Amino acid sequence: MAHELFQAHGLIRYSFGFDRAVRRAGQCDYQARRITLSKHFVVTSSIEQVQQVLLHEIAHALAGQQAGHGKIWKQKATEIGYRHEKLDGKEVAKNSAKYVGLCPGSHEHYRMRKPTRALSCKLCSPRFSANHLISWQES
Ligand SMILES: [Zn+2]
Ligand SMILES: [Zn+2]
């Protein structure tokens, strides 16, 4: 699908691959001319979500590094069918996390592996606090 989309939108001399990121869905490496998607993201998301992230990254490749997420990138992205839906790192972490933890203050925490020691919620208390321990559940 990546290569089809590259072709359809005139992106040439770019390669595609997977990476192991947990906190973001995709990345565009301008120097290496390579777009990668998080494996975790791909296996836990719908084809449509994956396509949207690909379009997001393709727009980066087409608009160039300087464009950032500015006007030129936005225009390009819209042009090729990116819907600008919010898919932030938290959402990706949530989708791919194996363990979901809840503190007494109801903050959610995500981990790929079950933590081996007691963790307290940093949002409730910046220092370790036995009163704000997170309890983990397999998701
Ligand atoms: Zn971006
Ligand atoms: Zn908390």
Coordinates of C-alpha atoms and ligand atoms in Angstrom, one line a residue:
M1 CA 0.0 0.0 0.0
A2 CA 2.9 2.4 0.8
H3 CA 4.4 1.9 -2.6
E4 CA 1.1 2.3 -4.3
L5 CA 0.5 5.6 -2.5
F6 CA 4.0 6.8 -3.2
Q7 CA 3.4 6.2 -6.9
A8 CA 0.0 7.7 -6.9
H9 CA 1.2 11.0 -5.4
G10 CA 4.4 11.3 -7.4
L11 CA 6.8 10.5 -4.6
I12 CA 9.9 9.2 -6.1
R13 CA 13.2 7.7 -4.7
Y14 CA 11.7 7.2 -1.3
S15 CA 11.8 3.9 0.4
F16 CA 9.4 2.4 3.0
G17 CA 9.9 0.4 6.1
F18 CA 8.8 -0.4 9.6
D19 CA 10.2 0.9 12.9
R20 CA 9.6 0.0 16.5
A21 CA 8.3 3.2 17.8
V22 CA 5.5 3.0 20.5
R23 CA 4.7 6.7 20.9
R24 CA 4.2 7.8 17.3
A25 CA 2.7 6.2 14.3
G26 CA 5.0 7.3 11.4
Q27 CA 8.1 9.2 10.5
C28 CA 9.6 10.8 7.5
D29 CA 13.4 10.8 7.3
Y30 CA 14.2 13.5 4.7
Q31 CA 18.0 12.7 4.7
A32 CA 17.6 9.0 4.2
R33 CA 14.5 9.6 1.9
R34 CA 12.6 7.0 3.9
I35 CA 9.2 6.8 5.4
T36 CA 8.6 4.4 8.2
L37 CA 5.6 3.3 10.2
S38 CA 5.5 1.9 13.7
K39 CA 4.9 -1.8 13.6
H40 CA 2.9 -1.6 16.8
F41 CA 0.7 1.1 15.2
V42 CA 0.2 -0.9 12.0
V43 CA -0.8 -4.2 13.7
T44 CA -3.3 -2.4 16.0
S45 CA -4.9 0.0 13.6
S46 CA -7.4 -0.2 10.8
I47 CA -6.2 0.0 7.2
E48 CA -7.8 3.4 6.9
Q49 CA -5.8 4.7 9.9
V50 CA -2.6 3.3 8.4
Q51 CA -3.4 4.9 5.1
Q52 CA -4.0 8.3 6.8
V53 CA -0.7 8.2 8.5
L54 CA 1.0 7.3 5.3
L55 CA -0.6 10.3 3.6
H56 CA 0.6 12.4 6.5
E57 CA 4.1 11.3 6.0
I58 CA 4.0 11.4 2.2
A59 CA 2.9 15.1 2.4
H60 CA 5.9 15.7 4.6
A61 CA 8.2 14.2 1.9
L62 CA 6.5 16.2 -0.8
A63 CA 6.4 19.5 1.1
G64 CA 10.0 19.2 2.3
Q65 CA 11.5 19.5 5.8
Q66 CA 11.2 23.3 6.0
A67 CA 7.5 23.1 5.6
G68 CA 7.1 21.4 9.0
H69 CA 3.4 21.2 9.7
G70 CA 2.8 24.6 8.3
K71 CA 0.6 26.0 5.5
I72 CA 2.4 24.4 2.6
W73 CA 2.4 20.9 4.2
K74 CA -1.3 21.3 5.2
Q75 CA -2.2 22.2 1.6
K76 CA -0.3 19.3 0.2
A77 CA -1.7 16.9 2.8
T78 CA -5.3 18.0 2.0
E79 CA -4.6 17.7 -1.7
I80 CA -3.6 14.0 -1.4
G81 CA -6.5 13.1 0.9
Y82 CA -5.2 13.4 4.4
R83 CA -8.1 14.2 6.7
H84 CA -6.1 15.9 9.5
E85 CA -7.7 13.8 12.2
K86 CA -5.9 13.9 15.5
L87 CA -3.9 10.8 16.1
D88 CA -1.4 11.7 18.7
G89 CA 1.3 9.7 20.4
K90 CA -1.0 8.9 23.3
E91 CA -3.5 7.3 21.0
V92 CA -0.8 5.2 19.5
A93 CA 0.5 4.1 22.9
K94 CA -3.0 3.3 24.0
N95 CA -3.7 1.1 20.9
S96 CA -0.5 -0.8 21.1
A97 CA 0.0 -1.1 24.9
K98 CA -0.3 -4.5 26.4
Y99 CA -0.7 -3.2 29.9
V100 CA -3.0 -0.5 31.1
G101 CA -2.5 1.0 34.5
L102 CA -4.8 3.1 36.6
C103 CA -3.8 5.3 39.5
P104 CA -6.1 6.2 42.4
G105 CA -6.7 9.5 40.6
S106 CA -7.9 7.7 37.5
H107 CA -4.9 8.6 35.2
E108 CA -4.3 6.0 32.6
H109 CA -0.8 4.7 31.9
Y110 CA 0.4 2.4 29.2
R111 CA 3.2 -0.1 29.0
M112 CA 4.3 -2.7 26.5
R113 CA 5.6 -4.9 29.3
K114 CA 4.3 -5.4 32.8
P115 CA 6.4 -3.2 35.1
T116 CA 8.5 -5.3 37.4
R117 CA 8.4 -2.9 40.3
A118 CA 5.8 -0.7 41.9
L119 CA 5.3 2.5 40.0
S120 CA 3.4 5.5 41.3
C121 CA 1.6 8.1 39.2
K122 CA 3.8 11.0 38.2
L123 CA 0.8 13.1 37.3
C124 CA -0.5 12.8 40.9
S125 CA 2.9 13.0 42.5
P126 CA 6.2 13.9 40.8
R127 CA 8.1 11.8 43.4
F128 CA 7.4 8.2 44.2
S129 CA 4.4 8.0 46.4
A130 CA 2.9 4.9 48.0
N131 CA -0.4 6.6 48.0
H132 CA -0.5 6.9 44.2
L133 CA 0.5 3.4 43.1
I134 CA -0.6 2.3 39.7
S135 CA -2.4 -1.0 39.4
W136 CA -1.8 -2.8 36.1
Q137 CA -4.1 -4.9 34.0
E138 CA -3.4 -6.7 30.8
S139 CA -5.4 -5.0 28.0
Ligands
ZN1 ZN 3.8 15.2 10.7
ZN2 ZN -2.6 9.9 38.8

